[in-house]
mmCIF file of C-alpha atoms and ligand atoms in Angstrom:
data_model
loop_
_atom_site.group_PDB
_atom_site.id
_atom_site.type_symbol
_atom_site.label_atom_id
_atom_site.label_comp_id
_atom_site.label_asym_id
_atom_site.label_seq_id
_atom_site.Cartn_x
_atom_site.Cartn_y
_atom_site.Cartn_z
ATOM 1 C CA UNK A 20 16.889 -3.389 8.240
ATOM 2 C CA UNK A 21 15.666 -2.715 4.845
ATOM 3 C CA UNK A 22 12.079 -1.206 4.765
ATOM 4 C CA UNK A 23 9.839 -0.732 1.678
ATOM 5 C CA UNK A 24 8.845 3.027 1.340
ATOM 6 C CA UNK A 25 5.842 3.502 -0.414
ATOM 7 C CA UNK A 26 4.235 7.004 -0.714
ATOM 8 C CA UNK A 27 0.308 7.315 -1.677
ATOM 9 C CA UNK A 28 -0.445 10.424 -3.462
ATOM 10 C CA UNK A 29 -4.438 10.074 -3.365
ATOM 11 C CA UNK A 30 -6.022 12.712 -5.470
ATOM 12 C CA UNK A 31 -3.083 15.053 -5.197
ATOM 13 C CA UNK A 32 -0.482 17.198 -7.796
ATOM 14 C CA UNK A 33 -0.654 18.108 -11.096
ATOM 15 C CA UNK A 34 1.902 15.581 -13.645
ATOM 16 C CA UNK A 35 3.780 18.889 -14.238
ATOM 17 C CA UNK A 36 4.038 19.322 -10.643
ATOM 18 C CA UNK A 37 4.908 15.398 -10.254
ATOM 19 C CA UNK A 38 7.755 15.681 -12.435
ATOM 20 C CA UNK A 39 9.239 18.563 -10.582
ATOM 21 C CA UNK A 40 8.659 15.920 -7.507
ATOM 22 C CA UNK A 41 9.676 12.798 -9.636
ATOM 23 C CA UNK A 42 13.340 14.496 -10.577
ATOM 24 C CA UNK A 43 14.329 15.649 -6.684
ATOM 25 C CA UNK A 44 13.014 12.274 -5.336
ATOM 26 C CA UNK A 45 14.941 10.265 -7.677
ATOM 27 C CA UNK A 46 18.560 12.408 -6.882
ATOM 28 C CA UNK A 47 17.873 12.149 -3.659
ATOM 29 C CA UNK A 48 17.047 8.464 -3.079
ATOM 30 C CA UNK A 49 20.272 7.435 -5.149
ATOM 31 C CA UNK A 50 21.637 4.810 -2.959
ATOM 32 C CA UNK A 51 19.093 4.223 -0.210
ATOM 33 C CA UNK A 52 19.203 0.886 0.644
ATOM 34 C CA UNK A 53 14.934 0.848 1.217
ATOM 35 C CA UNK A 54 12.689 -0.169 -1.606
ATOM 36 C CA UNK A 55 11.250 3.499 -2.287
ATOM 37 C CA UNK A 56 7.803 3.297 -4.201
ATOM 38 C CA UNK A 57 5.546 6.314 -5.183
ATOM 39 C CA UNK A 58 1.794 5.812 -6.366
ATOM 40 C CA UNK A 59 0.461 9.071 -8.169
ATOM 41 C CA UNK A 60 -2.838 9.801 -9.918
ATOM 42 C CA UNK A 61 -3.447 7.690 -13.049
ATOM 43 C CA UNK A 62 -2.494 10.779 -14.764
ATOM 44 C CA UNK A 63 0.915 11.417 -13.757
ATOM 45 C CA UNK A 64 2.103 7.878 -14.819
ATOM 46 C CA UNK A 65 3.878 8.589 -18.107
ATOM 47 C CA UNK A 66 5.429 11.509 -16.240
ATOM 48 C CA UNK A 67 6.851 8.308 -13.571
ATOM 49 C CA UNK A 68 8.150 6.223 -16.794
ATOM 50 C CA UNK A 69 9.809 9.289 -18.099
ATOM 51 C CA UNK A 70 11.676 10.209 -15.324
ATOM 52 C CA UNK A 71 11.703 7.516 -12.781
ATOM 53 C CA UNK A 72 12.568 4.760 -15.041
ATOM 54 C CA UNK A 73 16.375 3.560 -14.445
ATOM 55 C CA UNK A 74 16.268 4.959 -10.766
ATOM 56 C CA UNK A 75 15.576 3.462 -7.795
ATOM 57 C CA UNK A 76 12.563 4.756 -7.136
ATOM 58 C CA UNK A 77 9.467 2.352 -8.465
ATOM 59 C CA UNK A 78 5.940 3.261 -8.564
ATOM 60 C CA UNK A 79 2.475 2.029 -8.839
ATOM 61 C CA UNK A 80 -1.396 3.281 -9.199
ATOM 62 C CA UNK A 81 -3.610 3.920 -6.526
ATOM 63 C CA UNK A 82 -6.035 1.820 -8.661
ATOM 64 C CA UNK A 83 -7.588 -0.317 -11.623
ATOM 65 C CA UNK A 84 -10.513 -1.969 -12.887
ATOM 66 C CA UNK A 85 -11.136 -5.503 -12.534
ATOM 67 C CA UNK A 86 -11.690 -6.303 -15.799
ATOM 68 C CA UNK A 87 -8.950 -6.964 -18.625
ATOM 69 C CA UNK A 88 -10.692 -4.312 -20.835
ATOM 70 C CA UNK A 89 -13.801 -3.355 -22.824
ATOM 71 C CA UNK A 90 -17.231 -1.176 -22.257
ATOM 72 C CA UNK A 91 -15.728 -0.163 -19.055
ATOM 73 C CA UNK A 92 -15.838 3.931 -19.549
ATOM 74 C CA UNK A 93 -13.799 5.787 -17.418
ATOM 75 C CA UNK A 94 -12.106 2.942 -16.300
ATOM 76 C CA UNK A 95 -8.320 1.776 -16.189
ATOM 77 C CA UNK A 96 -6.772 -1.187 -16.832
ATOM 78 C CA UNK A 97 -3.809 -3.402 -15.533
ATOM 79 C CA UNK A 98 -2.330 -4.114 -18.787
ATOM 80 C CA UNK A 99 -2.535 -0.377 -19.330
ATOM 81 C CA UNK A 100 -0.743 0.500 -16.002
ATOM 82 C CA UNK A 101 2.164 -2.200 -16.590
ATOM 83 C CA UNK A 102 2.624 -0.701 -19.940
ATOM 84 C CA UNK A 103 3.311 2.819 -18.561
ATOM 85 C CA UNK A 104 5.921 0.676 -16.561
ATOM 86 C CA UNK A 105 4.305 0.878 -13.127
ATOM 87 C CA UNK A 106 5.285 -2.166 -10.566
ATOM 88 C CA UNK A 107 2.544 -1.755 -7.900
ATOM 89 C CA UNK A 108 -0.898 -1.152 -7.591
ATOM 90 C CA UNK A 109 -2.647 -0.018 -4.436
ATOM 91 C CA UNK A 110 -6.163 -2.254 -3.956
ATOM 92 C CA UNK A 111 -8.507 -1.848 -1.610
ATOM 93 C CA UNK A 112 -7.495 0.960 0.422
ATOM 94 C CA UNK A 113 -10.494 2.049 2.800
ATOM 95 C CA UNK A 114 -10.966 5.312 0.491
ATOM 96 C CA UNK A 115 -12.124 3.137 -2.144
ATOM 97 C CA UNK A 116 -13.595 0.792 0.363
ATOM 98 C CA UNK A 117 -15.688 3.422 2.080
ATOM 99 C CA UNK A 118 -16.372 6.556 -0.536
ATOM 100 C CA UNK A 119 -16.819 4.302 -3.911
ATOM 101 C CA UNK A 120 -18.508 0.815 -2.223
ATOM 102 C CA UNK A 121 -15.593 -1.148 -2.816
ATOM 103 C CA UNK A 122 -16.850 -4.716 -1.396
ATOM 104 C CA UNK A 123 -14.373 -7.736 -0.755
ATOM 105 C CA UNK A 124 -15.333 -9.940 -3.409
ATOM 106 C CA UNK A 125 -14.227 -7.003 -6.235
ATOM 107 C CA UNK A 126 -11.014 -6.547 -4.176
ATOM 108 C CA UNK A 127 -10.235 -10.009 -4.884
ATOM 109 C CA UNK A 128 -10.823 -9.720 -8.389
ATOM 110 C CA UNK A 129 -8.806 -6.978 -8.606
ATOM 111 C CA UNK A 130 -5.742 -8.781 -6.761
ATOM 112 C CA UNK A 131 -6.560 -11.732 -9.749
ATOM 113 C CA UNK A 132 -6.217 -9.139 -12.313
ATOM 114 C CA UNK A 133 -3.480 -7.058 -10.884
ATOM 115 C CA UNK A 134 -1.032 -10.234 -10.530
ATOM 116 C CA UNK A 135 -2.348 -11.651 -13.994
ATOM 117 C CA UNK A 136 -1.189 -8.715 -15.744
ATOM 118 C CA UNK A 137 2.330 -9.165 -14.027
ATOM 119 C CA UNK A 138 1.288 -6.280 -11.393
ATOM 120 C CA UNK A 139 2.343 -6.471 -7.501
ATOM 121 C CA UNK A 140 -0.526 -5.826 -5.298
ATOM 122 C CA UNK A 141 -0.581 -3.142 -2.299
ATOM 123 C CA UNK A 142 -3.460 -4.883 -0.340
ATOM 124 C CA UNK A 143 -5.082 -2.471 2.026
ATOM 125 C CA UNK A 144 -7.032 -3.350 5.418
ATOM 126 C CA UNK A 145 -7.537 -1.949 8.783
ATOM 127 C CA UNK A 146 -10.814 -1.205 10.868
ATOM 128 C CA UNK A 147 -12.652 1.931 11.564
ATOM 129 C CA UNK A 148 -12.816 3.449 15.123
ATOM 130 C CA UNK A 149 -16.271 2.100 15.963
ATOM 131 C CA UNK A 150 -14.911 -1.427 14.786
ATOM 132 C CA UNK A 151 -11.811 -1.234 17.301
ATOM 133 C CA UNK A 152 -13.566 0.587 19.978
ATOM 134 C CA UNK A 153 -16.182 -2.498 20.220
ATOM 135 C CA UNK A 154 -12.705 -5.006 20.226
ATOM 136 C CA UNK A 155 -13.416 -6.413 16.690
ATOM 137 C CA UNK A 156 -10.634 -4.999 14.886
ATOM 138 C CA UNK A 157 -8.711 -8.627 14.752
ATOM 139 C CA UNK A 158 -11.984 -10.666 13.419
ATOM 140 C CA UNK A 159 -12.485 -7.473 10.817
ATOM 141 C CA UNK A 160 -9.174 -7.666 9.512
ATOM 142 C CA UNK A 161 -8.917 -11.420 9.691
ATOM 143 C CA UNK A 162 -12.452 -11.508 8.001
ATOM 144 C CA UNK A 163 -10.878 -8.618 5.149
ATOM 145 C CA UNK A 164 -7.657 -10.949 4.638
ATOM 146 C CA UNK A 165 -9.762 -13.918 4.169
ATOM 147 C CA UNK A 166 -12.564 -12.703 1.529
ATOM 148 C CA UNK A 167 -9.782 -10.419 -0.218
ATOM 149 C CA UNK A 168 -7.378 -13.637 -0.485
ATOM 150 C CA UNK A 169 -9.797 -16.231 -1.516
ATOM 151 C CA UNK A 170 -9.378 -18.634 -4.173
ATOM 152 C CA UNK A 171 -5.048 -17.662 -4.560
ATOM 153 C CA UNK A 172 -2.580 -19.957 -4.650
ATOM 154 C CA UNK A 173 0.652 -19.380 -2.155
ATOM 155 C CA UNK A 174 2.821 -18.642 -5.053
ATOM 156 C CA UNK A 175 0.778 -16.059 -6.003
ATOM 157 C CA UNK A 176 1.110 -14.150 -2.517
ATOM 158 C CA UNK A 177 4.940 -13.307 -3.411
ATOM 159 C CA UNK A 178 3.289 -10.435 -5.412
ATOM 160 C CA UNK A 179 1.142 -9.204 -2.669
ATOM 161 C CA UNK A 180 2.081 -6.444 -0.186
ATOM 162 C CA UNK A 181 -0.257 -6.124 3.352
ATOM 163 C CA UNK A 182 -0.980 -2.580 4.122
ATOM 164 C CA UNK A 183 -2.269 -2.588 7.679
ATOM 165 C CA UNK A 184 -4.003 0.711 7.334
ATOM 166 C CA UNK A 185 -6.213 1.695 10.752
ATOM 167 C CA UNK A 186 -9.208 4.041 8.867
ATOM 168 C CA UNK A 187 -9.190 6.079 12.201
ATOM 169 C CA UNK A 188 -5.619 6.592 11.690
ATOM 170 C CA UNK A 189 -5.552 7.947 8.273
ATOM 171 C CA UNK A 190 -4.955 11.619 7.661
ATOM 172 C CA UNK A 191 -6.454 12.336 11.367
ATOM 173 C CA UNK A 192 -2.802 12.714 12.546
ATOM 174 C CA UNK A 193 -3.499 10.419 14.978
ATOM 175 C CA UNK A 194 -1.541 7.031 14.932
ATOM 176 C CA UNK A 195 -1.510 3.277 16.262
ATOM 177 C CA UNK A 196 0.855 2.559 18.718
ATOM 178 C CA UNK A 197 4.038 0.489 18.496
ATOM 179 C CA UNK A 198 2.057 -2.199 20.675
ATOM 180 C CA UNK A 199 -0.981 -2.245 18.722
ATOM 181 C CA UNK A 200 1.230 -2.079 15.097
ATOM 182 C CA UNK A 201 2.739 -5.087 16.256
ATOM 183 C CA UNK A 202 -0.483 -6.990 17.920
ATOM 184 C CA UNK A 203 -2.175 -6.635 13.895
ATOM 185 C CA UNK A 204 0.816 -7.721 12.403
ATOM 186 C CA UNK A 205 0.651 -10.779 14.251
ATOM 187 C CA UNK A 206 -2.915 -11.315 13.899
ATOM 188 C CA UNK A 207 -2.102 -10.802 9.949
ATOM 189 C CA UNK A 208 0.632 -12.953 9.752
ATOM 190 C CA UNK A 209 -1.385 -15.624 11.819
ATOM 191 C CA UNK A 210 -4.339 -15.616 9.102
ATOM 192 C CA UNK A 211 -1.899 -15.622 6.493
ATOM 193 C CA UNK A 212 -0.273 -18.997 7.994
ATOM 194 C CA UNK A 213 -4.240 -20.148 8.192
ATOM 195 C CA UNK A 214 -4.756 -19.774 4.567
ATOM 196 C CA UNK A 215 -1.410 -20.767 2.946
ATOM 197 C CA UNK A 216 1.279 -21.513 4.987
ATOM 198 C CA UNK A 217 4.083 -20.619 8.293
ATOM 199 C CA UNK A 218 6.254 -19.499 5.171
ATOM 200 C CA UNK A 219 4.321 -17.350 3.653
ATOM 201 C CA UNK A 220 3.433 -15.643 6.947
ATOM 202 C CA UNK A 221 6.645 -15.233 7.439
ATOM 203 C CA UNK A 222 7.733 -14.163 3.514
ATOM 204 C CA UNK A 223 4.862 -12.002 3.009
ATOM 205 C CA UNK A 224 5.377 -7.923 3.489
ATOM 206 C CA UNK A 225 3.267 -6.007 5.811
ATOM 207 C CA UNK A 226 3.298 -2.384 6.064
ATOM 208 C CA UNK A 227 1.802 0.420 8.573
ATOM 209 C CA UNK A 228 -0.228 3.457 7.154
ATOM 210 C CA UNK A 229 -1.742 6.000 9.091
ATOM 211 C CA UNK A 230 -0.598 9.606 10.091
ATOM 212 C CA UNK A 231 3.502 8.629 9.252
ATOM 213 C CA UNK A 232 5.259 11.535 9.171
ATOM 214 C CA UNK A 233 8.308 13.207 9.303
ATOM 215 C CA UNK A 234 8.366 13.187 12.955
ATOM 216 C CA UNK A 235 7.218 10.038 14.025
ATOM 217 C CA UNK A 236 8.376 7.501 10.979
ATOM 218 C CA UNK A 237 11.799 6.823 13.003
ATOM 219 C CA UNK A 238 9.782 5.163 15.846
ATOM 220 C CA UNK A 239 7.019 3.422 13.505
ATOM 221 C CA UNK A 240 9.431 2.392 10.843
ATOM 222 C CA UNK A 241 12.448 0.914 12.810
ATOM 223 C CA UNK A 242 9.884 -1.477 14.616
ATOM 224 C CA UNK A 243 10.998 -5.161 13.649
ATOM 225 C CA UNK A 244 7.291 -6.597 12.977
ATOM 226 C CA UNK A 245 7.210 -4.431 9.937
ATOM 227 C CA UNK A 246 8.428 -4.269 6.587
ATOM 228 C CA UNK A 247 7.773 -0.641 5.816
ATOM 229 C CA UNK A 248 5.324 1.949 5.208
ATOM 230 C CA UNK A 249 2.174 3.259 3.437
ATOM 231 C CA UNK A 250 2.514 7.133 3.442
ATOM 232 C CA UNK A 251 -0.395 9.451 2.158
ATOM 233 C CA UNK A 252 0.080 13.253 3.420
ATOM 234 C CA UNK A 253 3.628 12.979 4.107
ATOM 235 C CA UNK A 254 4.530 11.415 0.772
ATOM 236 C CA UNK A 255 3.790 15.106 -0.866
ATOM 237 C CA UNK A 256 6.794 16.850 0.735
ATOM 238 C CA UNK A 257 9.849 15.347 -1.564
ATOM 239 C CA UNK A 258 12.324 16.791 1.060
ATOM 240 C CA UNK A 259 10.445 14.776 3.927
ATOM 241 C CA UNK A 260 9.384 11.704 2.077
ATOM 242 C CA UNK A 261 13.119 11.357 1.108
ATOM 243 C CA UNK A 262 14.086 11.703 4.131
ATOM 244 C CA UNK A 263 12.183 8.617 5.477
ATOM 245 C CA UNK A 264 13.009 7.291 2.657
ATOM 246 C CA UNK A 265 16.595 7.458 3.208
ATOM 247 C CA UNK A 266 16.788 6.549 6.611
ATOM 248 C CA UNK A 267 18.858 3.312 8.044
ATOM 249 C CA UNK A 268 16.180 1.608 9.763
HETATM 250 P P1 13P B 325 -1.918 9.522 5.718
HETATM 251 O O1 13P B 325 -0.463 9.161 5.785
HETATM 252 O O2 13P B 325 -2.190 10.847 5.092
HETATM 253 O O3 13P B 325 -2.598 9.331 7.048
HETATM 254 O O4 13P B 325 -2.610 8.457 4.724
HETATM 255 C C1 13P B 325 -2.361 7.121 4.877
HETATM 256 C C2 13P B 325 -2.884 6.428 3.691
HETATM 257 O O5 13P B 325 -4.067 6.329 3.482
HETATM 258 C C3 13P B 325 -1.918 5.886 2.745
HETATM 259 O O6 13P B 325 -2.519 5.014 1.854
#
């Protein structure tokens, strides 16, 4: 089955260490049959159009602002992110949600901008431990889904990617099960049918994130409810994050 790769670089690399990266990742995904995605600083994105452009390896930004442009300082926008030739952008990952106050209502202008400016969206959810140890984690993600969807129309959802992205999962090494992977997907897809449609649930991507790496991606990956994955750490190694890459799922 064909999976969609995508590797998260967070706050990580230099660009002249990213187009050491960029150069081995792109000779060595030459004819994977996976949709292989990287998402590197802001920075590092000219680097990506340089070298990545006419491969089959896409990428994306971890970020951008919500608004088209103006007194924004510091900020970066979608128009300036498709121009560097980037495909994706990551939104609302729980970094963003938890360490810069990222609340619902700007994810969902983000998504608006980000598919505006002709941008597909990496949408990021998942619960923290305290949410899943009291048995919420399906009404918080349902609730996330809902307030981070609001006001789209279903033909607009063909640009949007689910991450399902457990908080107590990320970079702890620790991981969600195939059984609970499979449990959120459904509960996902379900909330997608809600809103939109039974097709759209269906169409829509959804990918895992948490703690993949190069020795359990096999087992997470090849399970059928997903579409792919949402690597951080283990995106930084090109010879393991090709190697996932690569793989016949
Ligand atoms: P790790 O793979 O390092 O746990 O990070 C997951 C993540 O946050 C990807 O967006």
């Amino acid at each position: 089955m064909n999976k969609l790769i995508i590797g998260n670089f967070k706050m990580n690399t230099t660009p002249k260490e990213f187009k050491e990266y960029s150069i081995a990742l792109a000779t060595k995904c030459k004819g994977t049959k996976n949709d292989v995605v990287v998402c590197p600083p802001f920075t590092h994105l000219s680097v990506a159009k340089e070298i990545l452009s006419g491969s089959n390896v896409e990428y994306g930004a971890q970020n951008i602002c919500e608004e088209e442009k103006g007194a924004f300082t510091g900020e970066v926008s979608a128009k300036m992110i498709k121009d560097l030739g980037a495909s994706y952008v990551i939104v609302g990952h729980s970094e963003r949600r938890a360490k810069f106050k990222e609340t619902d209502r700007l994810i969902n202008k983000k998504i608006k901008t980000a598919l505006a400016n002709g941008l597909k969206v990496i949408l990021c959810v998942g619960e923290n431990l305290q949410t899943r140890e009291s048995k919420q984690a399906a009404i918080f993600v349902r609730k996330q889904l809902d307030d981070d969807l609001k006001g789209m129309y279903e033909n607009e959802l063909e640009g949007v990617v689910i991450a399902y992205e457990p908080v107590w999962a990320i970079g702890t090494g620790k991981f969600a099960t195939k059984k609970d992977i499979t449990k959120m997907v459904e509960v996902i897809r379900k909330e997608i049918e809600n809103q939109f449609s039974a097709k759209a649930a269906q169409s829509i991507n959804v990918l895992y994130g948490g703690s993949v790496n190069i020795s359990n991606y096999k087992n997470i990956i090849s399970n059928e409810a997903i579409n792919g994955a949402l690597i951080g750490g283990a995106s930084l190694n090109v010879d393991n994050f090709s190697v996932i890459a690569r793989e016949n799922y």
